[in-house]
Short mmCIF file of C-alpha atoms in Angstrom, two decimals:
data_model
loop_
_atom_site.label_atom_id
_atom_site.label_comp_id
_atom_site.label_asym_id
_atom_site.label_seq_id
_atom_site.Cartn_x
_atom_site.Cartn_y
_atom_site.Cartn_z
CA UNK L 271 -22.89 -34.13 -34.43
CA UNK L 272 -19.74 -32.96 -36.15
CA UNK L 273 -21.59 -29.59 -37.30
CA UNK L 274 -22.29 -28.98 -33.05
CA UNK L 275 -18.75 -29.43 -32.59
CA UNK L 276 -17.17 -27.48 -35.01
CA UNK L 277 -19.38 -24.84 -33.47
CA UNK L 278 -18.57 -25.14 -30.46
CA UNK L 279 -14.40 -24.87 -31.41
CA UNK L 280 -15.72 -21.48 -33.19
CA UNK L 281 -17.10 -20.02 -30.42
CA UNK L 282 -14.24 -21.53 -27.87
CA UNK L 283 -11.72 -19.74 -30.29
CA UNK L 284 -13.56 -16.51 -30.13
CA UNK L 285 -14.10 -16.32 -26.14
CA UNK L 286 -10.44 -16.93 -26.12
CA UNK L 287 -9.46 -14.12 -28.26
CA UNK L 288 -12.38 -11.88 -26.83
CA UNK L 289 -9.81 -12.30 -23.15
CA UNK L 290 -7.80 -9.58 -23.86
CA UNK L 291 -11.10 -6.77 -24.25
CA UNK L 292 -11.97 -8.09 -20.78
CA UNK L 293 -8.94 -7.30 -18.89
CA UNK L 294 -7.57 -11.07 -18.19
CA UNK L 295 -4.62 -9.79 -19.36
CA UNK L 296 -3.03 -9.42 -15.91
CA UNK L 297 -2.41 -12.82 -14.51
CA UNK L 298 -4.51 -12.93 -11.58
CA UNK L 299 -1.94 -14.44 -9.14
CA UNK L 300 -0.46 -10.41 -9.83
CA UNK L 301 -4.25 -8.71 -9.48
CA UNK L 302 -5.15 -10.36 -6.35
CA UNK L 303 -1.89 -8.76 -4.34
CA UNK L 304 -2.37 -5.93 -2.13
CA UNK L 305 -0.84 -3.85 0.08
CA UNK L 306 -2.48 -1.06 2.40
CA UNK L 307 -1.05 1.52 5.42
CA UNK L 308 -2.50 2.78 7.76
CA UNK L 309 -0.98 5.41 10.37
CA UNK L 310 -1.87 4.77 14.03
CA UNK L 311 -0.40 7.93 15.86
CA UNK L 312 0.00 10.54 15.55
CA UNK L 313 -3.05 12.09 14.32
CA UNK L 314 -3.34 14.19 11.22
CA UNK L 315 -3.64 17.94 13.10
CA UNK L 316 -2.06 17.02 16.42
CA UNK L 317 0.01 19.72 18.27
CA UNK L 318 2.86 18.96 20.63
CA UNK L 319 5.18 20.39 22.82
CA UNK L 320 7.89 17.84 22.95
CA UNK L 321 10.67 17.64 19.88
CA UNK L 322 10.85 14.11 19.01
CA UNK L 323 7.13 11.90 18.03
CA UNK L 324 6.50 8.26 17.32
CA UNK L 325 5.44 7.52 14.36
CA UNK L 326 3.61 3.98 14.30
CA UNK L 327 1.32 1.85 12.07
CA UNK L 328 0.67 -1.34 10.50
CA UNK L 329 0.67 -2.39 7.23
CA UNK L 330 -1.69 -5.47 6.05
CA UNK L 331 -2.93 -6.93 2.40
CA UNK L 332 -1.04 -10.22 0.90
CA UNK L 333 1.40 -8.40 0.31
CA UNK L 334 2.44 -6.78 3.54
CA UNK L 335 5.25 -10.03 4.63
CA UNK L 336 7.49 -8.26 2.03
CA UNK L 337 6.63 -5.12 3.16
CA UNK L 338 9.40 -1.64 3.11
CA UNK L 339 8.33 0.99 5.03
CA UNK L 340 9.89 4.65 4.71
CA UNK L 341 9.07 7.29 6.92
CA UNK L 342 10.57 11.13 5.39
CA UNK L 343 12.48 8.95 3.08
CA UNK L 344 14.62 6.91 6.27
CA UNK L 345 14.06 2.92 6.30
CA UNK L 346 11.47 1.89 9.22
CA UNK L 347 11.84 -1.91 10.67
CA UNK L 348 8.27 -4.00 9.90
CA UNK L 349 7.80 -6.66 12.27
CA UNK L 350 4.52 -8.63 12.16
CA UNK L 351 3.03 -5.77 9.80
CA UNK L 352 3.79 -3.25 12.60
CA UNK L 353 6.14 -0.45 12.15
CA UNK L 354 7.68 2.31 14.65
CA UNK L 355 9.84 5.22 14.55
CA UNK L 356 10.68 8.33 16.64
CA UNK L 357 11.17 11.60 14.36
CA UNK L 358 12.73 14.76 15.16
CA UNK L 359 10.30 17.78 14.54
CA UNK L 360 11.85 21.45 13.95
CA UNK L 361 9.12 24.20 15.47
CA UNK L 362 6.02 24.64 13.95
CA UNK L 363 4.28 22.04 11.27
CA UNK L 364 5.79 19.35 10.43
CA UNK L 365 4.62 17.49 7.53
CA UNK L 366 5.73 13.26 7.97
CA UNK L 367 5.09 11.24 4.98
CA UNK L 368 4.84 7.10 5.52
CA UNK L 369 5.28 5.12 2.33
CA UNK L 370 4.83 1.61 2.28
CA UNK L 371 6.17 -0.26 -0.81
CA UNK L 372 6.54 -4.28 -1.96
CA UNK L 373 8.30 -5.77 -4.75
CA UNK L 374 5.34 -7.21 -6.10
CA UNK L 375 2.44 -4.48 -5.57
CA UNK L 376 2.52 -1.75 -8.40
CA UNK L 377 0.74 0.68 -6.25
CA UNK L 378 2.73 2.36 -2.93
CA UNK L 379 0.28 3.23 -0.65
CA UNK L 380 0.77 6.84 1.23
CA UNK L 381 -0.28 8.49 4.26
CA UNK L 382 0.70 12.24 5.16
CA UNK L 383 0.12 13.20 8.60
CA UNK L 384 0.86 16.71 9.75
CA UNK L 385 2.11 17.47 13.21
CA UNK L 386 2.88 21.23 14.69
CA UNK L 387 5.55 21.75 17.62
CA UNK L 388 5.27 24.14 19.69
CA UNK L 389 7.83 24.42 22.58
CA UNK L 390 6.73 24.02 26.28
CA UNK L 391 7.87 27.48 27.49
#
């Protein structure tokens, strides 16, 4: 009996040391958090004729309560995971870039949506 359980300790030892090669190395209260964007209007391609555009969304994941949103670099207000913003556009494209960022989610997740104004003449 004592032989089975000093085998056992061996091989406990060695799973525990072989952790590491597996990738447990981030604690997985960290590798479960996530944080996604997605841009509801306007759509990638769309042309107006009007010089100001809303630029709305949502962000969702676990961790989209702590949830920053920039829009061209300015500070957009998330409420319930939604975000809004009216941006100026100068004629012809436009290229508006949403970030969304948490203090706990490594990766910022990015949308670029390109707009083109064309005055109403």
């Amino acid at each position: 009996m004592g032989k089975l359980f000093k085998l056992l300790g061996i091989l406990f030892v060695i799973s525990l040391l072989a952790l590491p090669l597996t990738g447990c190395e981030v604690p997985p209260w960290e590798s479960g958090m996530t944080l996604s964007l997605k841009v509801d209007s306007p759509r990638d391609g769309t042309t107006v004729t009007t010089s100001t555009i809303t630029v709305s969304g949502y962000v969702a994941g676990t961790e989209s309560a702590s949830a920053k949103v920039t829009v061209n670099g300015a500070d957009v207000p998330v409420k319930d995971g939604k975000f809004s913003i009216n941006v100026t556009l100068t004629e012809g494209t436009n290229v508006i870039k949403v970030v969304a960022t948490s203090s706990s989610s490594a990766a910022a997740p990015s949308q670029t949506v390109t707009v083109t104004y064309v005055p109403a003449k």
